[in-house]
Coordinates of C-alpha atoms and ligand atoms in Angstrom, one line a residue:
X23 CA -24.5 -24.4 -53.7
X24 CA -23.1 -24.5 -50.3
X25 CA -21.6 -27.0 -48.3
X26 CA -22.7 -26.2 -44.8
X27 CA -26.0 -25.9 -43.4
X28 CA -25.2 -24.4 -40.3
X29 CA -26.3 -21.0 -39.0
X30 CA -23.7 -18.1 -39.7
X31 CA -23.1 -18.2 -36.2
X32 CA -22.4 -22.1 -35.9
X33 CA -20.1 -22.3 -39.1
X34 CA -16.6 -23.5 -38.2
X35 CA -17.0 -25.1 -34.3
X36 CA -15.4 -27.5 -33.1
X37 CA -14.0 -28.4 -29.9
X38 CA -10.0 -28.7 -29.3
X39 CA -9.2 -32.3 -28.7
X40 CA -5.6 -31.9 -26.5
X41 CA -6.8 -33.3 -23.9
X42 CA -8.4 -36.2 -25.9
X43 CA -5.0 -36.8 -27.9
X44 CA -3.2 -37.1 -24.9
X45 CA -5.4 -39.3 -23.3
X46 CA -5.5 -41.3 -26.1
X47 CA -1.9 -41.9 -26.6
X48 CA -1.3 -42.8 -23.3
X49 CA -4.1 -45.3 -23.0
X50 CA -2.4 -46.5 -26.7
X51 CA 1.3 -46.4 -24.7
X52 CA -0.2 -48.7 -21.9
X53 CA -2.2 -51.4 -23.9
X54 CA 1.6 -51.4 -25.9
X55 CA 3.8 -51.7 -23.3
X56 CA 1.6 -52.2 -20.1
X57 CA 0.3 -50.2 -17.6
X58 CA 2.9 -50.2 -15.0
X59 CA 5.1 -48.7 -17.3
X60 CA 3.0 -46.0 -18.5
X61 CA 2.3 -42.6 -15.9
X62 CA -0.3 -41.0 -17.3
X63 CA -1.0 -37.3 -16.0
X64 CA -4.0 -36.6 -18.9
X65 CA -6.7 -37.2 -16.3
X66 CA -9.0 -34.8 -14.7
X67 CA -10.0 -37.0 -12.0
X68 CA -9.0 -38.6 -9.1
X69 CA -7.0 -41.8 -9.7
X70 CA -6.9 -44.3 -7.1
X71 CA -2.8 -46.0 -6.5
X72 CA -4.1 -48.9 -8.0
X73 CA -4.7 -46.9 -11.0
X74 CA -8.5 -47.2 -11.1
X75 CA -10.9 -44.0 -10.6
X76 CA -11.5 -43.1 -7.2
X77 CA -15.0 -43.5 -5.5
X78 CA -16.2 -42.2 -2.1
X79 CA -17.5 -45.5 -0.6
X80 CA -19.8 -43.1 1.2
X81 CA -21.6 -41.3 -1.7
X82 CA -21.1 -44.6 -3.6
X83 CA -23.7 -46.3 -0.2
X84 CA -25.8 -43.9 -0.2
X85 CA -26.3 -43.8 -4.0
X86 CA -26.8 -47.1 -4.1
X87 CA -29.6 -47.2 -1.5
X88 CA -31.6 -44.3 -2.8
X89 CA -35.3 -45.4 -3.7
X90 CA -35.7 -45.7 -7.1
X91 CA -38.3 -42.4 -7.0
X92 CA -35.4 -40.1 -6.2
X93 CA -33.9 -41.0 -9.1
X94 CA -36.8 -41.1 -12.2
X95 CA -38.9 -38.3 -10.6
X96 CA -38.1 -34.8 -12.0
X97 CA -36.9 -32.2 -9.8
X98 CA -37.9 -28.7 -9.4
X99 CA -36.3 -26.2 -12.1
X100 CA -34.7 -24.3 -9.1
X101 CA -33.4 -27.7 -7.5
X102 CA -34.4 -29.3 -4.6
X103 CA -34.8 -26.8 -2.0
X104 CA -32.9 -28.7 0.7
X105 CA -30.2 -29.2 -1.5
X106 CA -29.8 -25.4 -2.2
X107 CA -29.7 -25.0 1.5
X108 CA -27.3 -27.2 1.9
X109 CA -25.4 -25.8 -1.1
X110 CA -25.2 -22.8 0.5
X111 CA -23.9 -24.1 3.8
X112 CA -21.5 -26.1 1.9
X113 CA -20.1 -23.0 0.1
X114 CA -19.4 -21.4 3.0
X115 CA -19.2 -23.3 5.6
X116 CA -18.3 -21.0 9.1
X117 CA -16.9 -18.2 6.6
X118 CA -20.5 -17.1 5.2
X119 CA -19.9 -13.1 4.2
X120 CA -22.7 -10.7 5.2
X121 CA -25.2 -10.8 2.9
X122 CA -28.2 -12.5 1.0
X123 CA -27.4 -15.2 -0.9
X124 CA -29.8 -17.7 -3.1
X125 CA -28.6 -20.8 -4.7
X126 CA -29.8 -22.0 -8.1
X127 CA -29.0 -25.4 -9.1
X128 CA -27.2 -26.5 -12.2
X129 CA -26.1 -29.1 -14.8
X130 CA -22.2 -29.5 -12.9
X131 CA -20.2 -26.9 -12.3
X132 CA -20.1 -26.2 -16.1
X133 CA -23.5 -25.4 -15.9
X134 CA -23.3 -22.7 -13.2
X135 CA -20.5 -21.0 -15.6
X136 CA -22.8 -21.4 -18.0
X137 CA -25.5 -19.5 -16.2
X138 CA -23.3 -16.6 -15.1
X139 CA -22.3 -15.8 -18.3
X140 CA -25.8 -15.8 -19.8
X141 CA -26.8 -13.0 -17.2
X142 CA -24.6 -11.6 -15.9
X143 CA -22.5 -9.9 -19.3
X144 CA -23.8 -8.4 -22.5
X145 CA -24.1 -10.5 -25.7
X146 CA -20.6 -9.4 -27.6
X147 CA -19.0 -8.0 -24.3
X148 CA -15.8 -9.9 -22.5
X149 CA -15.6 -11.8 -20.0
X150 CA -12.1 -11.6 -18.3
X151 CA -10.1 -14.4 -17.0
X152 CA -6.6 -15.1 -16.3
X153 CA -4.1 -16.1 -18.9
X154 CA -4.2 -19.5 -17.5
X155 CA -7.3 -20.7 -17.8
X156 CA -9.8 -23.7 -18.0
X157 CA -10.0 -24.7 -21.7
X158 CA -13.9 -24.5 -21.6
X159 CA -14.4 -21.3 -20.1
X160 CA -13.4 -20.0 -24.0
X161 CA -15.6 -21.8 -25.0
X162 CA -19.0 -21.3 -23.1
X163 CA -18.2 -17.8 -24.0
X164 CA -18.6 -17.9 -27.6
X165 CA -21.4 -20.5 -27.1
X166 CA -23.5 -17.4 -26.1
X167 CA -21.9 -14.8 -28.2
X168 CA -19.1 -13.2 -25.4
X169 CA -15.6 -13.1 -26.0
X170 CA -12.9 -14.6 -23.0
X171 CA -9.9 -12.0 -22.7
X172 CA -7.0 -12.5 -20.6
X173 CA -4.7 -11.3 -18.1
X174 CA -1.7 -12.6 -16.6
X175 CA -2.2 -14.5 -13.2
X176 CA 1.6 -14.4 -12.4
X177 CA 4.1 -11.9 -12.3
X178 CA 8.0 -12.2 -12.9
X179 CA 8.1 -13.2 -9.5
X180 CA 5.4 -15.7 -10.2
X181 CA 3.1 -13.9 -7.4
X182 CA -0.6 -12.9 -8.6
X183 CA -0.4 -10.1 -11.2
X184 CA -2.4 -7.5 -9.7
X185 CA -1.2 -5.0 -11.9
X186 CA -2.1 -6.9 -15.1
X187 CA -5.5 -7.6 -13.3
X188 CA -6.2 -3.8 -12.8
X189 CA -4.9 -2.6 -16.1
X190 CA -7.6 -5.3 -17.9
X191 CA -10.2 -4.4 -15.8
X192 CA -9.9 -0.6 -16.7
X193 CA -9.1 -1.0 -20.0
X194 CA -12.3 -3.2 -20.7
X195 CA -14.3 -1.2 -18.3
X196 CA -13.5 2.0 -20.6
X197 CA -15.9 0.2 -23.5
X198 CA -18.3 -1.8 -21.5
X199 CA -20.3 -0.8 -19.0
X200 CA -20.2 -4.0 -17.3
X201 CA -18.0 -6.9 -16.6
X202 CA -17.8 -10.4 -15.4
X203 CA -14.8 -11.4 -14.1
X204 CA -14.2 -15.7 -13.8
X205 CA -11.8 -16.1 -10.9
X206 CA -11.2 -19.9 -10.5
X207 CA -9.5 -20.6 -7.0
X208 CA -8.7 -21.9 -4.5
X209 CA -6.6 -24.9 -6.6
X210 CA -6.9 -23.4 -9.7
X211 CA -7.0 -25.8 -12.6
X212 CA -4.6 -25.8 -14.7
X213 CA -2.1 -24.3 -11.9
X214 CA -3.0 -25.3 -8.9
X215 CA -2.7 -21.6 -7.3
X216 CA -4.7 -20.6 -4.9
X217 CA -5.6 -16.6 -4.5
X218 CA -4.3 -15.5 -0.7
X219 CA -6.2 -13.1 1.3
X220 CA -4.0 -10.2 0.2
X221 CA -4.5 -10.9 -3.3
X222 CA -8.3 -11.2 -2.8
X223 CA -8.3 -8.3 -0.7
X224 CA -6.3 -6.1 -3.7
X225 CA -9.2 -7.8 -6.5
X226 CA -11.7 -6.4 -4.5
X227 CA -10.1 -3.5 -4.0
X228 CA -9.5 -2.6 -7.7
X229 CA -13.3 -4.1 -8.6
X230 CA -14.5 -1.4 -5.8
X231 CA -12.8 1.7 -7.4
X232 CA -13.3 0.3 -10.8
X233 CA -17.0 -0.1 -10.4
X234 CA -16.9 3.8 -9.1
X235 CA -16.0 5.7 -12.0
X236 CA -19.5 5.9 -14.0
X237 CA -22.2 3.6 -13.7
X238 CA -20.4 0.7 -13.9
X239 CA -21.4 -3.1 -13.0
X240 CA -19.1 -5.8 -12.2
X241 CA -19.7 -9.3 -11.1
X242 CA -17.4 -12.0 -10.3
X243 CA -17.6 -15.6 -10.4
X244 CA -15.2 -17.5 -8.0
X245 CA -15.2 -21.2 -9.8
X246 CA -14.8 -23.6 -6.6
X247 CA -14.8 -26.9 -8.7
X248 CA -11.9 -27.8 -6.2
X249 CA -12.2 -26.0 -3.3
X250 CA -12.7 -29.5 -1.3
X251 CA -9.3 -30.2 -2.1
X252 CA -7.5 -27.1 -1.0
X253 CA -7.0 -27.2 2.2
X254 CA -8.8 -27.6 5.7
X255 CA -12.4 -26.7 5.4
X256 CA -12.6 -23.2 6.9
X257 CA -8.9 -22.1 6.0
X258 CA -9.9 -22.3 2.2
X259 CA -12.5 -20.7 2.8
X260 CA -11.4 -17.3 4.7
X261 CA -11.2 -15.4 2.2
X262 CA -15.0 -15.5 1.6
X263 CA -15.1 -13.1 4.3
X264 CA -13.9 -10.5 2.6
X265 CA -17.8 -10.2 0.1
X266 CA -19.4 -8.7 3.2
X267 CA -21.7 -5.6 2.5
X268 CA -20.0 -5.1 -0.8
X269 CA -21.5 -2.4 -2.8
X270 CA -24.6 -3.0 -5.1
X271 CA -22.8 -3.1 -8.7
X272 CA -20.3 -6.0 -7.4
X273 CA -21.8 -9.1 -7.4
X274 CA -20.4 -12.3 -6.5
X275 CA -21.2 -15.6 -7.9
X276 CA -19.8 -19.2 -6.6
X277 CA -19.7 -21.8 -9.1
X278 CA -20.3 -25.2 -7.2
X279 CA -20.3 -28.3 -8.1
X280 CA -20.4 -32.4 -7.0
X281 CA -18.0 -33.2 -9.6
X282 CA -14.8 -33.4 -7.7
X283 CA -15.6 -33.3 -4.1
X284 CA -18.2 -36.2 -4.2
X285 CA -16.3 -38.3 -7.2
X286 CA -19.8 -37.7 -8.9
X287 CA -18.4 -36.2 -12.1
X288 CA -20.5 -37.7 -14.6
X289 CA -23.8 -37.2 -12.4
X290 CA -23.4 -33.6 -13.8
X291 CA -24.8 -31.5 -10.5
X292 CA -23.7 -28.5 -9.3
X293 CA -25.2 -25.0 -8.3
X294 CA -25.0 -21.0 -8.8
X295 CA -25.0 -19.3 -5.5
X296 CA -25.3 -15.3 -6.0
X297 CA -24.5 -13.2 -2.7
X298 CA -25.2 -9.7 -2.4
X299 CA -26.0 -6.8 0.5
X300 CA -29.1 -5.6 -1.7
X301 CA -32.1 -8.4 -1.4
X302 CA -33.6 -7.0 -4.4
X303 CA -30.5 -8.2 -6.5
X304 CA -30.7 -11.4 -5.1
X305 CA -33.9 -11.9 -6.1
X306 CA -33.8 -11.1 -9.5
X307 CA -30.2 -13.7 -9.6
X308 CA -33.1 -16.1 -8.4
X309 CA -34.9 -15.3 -11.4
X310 CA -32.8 -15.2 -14.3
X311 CA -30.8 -17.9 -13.1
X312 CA -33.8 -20.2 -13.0
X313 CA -35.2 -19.2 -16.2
X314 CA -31.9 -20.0 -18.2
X315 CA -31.9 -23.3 -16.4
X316 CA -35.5 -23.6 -17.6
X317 CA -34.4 -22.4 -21.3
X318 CA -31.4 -24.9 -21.2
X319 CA -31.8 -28.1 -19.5
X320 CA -34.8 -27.7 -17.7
X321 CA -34.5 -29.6 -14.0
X322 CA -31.3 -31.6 -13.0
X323 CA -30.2 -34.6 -11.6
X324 CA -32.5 -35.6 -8.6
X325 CA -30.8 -38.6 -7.1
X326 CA -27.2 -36.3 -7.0
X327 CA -28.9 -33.7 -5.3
X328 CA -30.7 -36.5 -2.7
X329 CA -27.6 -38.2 -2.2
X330 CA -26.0 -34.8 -0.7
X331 CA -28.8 -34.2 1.3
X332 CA -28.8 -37.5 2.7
X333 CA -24.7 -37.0 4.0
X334 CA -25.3 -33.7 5.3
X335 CA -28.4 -34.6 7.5
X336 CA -26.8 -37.4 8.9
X337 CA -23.8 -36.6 11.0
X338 CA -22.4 -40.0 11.7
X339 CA -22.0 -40.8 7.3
X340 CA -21.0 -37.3 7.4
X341 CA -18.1 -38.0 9.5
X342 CA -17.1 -41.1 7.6
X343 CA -17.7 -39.5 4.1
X344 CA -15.3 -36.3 5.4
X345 CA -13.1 -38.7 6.7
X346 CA -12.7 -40.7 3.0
X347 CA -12.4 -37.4 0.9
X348 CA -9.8 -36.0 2.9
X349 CA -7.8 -39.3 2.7
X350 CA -8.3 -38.5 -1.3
X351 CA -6.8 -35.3 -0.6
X352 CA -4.0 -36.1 1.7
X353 CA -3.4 -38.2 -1.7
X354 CA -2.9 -35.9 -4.0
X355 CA -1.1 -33.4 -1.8
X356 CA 2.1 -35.9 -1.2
X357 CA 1.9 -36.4 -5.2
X358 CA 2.2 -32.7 -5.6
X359 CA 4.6 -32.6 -3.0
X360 CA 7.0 -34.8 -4.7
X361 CA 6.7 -33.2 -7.8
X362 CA 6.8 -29.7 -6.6
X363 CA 10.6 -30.8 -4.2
X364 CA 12.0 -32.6 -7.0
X365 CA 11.3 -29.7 -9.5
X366 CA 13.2 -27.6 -7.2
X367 CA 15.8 -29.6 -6.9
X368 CA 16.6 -30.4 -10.2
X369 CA 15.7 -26.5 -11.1
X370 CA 12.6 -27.1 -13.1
X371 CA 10.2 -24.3 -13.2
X372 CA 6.7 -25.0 -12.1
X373 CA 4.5 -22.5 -11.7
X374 CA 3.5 -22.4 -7.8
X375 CA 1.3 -25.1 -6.8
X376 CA -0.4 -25.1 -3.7
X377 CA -3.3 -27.2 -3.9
X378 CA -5.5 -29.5 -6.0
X379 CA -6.1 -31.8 -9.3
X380 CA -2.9 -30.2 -11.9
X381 CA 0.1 -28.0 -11.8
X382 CA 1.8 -26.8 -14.7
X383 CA 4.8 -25.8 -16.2
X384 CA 5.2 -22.7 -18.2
X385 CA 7.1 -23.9 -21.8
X386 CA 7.9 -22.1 -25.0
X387 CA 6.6 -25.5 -27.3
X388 CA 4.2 -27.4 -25.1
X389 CA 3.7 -29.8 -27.5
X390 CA 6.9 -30.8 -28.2
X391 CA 8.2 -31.0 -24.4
X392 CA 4.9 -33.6 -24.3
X393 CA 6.2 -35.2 -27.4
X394 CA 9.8 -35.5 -26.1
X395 CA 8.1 -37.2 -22.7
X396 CA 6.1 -40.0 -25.1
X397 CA 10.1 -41.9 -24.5
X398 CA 9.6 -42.3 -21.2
X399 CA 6.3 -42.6 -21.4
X400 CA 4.7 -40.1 -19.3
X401 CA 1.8 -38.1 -20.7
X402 CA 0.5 -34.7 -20.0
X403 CA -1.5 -32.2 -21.4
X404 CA 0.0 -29.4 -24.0
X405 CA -1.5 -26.2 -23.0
X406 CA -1.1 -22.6 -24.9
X407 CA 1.2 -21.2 -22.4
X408 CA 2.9 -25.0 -20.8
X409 CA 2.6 -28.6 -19.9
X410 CA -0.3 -29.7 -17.6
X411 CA 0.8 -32.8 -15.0
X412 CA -2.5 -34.4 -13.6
X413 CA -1.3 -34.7 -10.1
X414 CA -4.9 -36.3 -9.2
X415 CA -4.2 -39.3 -11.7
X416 CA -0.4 -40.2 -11.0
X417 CA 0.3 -42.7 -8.2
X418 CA 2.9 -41.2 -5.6
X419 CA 4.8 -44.4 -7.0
X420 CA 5.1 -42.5 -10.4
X421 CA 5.6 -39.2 -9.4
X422 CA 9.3 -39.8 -8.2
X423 CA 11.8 -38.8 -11.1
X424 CA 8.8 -37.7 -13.3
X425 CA 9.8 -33.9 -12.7
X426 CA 13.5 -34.3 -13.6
X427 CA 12.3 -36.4 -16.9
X428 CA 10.1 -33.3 -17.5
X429 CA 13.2 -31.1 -16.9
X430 CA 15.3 -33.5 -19.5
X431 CA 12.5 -33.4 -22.0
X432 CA 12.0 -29.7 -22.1
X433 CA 15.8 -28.5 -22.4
X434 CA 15.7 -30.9 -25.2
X435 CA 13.5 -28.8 -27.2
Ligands
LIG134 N1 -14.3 -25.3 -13.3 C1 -13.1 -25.9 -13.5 C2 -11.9 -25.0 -13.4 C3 -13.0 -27.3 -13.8 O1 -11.8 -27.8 -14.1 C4 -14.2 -28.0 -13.9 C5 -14.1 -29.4 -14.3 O2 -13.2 -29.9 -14.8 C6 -15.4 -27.4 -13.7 C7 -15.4 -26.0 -13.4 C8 -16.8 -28.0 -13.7 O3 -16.9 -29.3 -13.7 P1 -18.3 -30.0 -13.8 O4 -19.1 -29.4 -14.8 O5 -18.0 -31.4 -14.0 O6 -18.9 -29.8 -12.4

């Protein structure tokens, strides 16, 4: 007799609980010695100063004043249609590549991930990402029977590893005969690098002549969970440019998603946008897409998609609502900045931050640097490769002298 009843497949899964633990023990630390005294960088979302969760009073009015049919009424498997326009305007904004493009909504940002893997590599293929990495991206892979593989974002110099990027993508390229590639920029999570235009220009590049040699098929999904924190609008978004007229077996996929940029995280809305100079491929992305949205949640959350609508059609709460977002991110970028000049100055080595919700720092025993930090009470996230400081969830009150305590704590182990 056996004492599992899962399938073959199933036996043994269960999901990593860092993040969890270190939430928990700095929500433990705070109900112990009050919250004042307690910075905790665990959180994935935005954290107002007065240590509550951040809301756009915007979204949060027009939300509240949808009619209660946008919210109980199904929506179309596809998504609403003027949502996916607006998606796609959204995604873009004055930077829109040459090209067809279709948008295909899904269950967050997660879900678009999701979706992208499902069709666009082979069951028992990888998928190739970059050494640092979003926990979940491992994963959704072996949800659906791929394998994540790795290679190193930075260099000695700490500039993107181009090298490393090319050697992965030839050497898996050499046994499959087609490849998605997860690129998650600009503000990467857990790094907060963002990809420059020469970088993106060399990935292209190497996808280009990779994709030569045989019949070979490569797609690429950038992950834009944070783009609306990286930066002015159209700056962080040149480097969409560069996917004009690519060549038919490189296809490029934008994971989008109301999470972050509309503080609607637990609303769970995002979309898949595919672009490509062949219509015929775009088609079919239409297709598949929608049928594994059909095959895995079915239709997603109306009201989210309504309420997006609604801001974009209306210039005058469009204004406002821009106008509250970017005070969010003028937020978070003097908390990074403190962190990132004090780190300097006391010679800590952070990896190089230039926008969004975490940087991190690279650390032989992430654990135990966290572990060390539990005496002064700061919590952060032990990654494989470092510690991760939630830079969205620490007042700039906090951030002074939390770098140098980070600097104590990790020469101490
Ligand atoms: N991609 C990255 C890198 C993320 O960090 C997140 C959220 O934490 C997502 C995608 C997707 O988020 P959601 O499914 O909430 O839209």
């Amino acid at each position: 007799m056996s004492d599992t009843m899962t399938a073959s497949h199933a036996f043994g899964k269960e999901l990593s609980d860092v993040i969890f633990g270190a939430s928990a023990a700095a929500q433990k630390a705070a109900a112990q010695h009050g919250a004042q005294k307690v910075t905790n960088a665990t959180i994935g979302a935005i954290i107002d100063d007065d240590e509550k969760l951040a809301c756009i009073p915007t979204m949060e009015n027009v939300f509240r004043s949808l009619p209660m049919n946008d919210i109980i009424a199904y929506a179309p498997i596809a998504g609403l249609p003027g949502y996916l326009d607006t998606v796609i305007d959204l995604t873009f904004a004055d930077q829109k590549p040459n090209g067809y493009f279709s948008a295909v909504a899904s269950a967050g940002g997660t879900g678009a991930v999701h979706n992208a893997i499902a069709n666009y590599s082979e069951i028992g293929d990888k998928v190739l990402t970059s050494d640092w990495y979003w926990g979940p991206y491992n994963a959704l892979c072996h949800e659906q029977g791929r394998e994540l593989d790795t290679y190193q974002l930075f260099d000695e110099k700490q500039n993107f590893n181009i090298a490393d990027f090319t050697k992965k993508v030839e050497e898996l390229l050499k046994k499959q005969s087609s490849l998605l590639i997860i690129i998650n920029t600009p503000a990467h999570n857990p790094t907060g690098y963002s990809l420059s235009e020469d970088d993106w220009a060399q990935v292209i590049d190497v996808c280009k002549s990779a994709g030569k040699s045989g019949d070979k098929k490569i797609s690429i999904l950038v992950d834009i969970a944070y783009i609306d924190y990286a930066g002015e609008k159209n700056e962080a978004r040149k480097f969409m440019k560069q996917f004009s007229d690519l060549p038919d077996n490189l296809f490029v996929m934008f994971a989008f998603s109301m999470s972050k940029g509309y503080t609607m995280y637990g609303q769970r809305t995002g979309a898949l946008i595919g672009l490509s100079a062949n219509k015929t491929i775009i088609d079919e992305f239409t297709a598949v897409t929608k049928y594994t949205s059909r095959a895995t949640w079915s239709n997603i959350n109306r009201g989210a998609m309504t309420v997006l609508t609604k801001i974009q059609q209306d210039a005058a709460l469009l204004k406002q609502f821009e106008a509250e977002r970017e005070a969010l991110y003028q937020k978070i970028k003097e908390r990074g900045a403190i962190f990132m000049k004090e780190a300097a100055e006391c010679g800590l080595n952070a990896l190089p931050y230039k926008a969004g919700f975490f940087l991190s720092i690279p650390a032989k025993d992430p654990a135990a640097v966290c572990d060390k930090l539990h005496d002064d009470l700061i919590f952060a996230v032990p990654l494989k490769k470092g510690v991760r400081v939630a830079v969205c969830a620490v007042p700039a009150s906090k951030m002074y002298g939390m770098a140098e305590k980070i600097k104590h704590a990790w020469d101490a182990v």
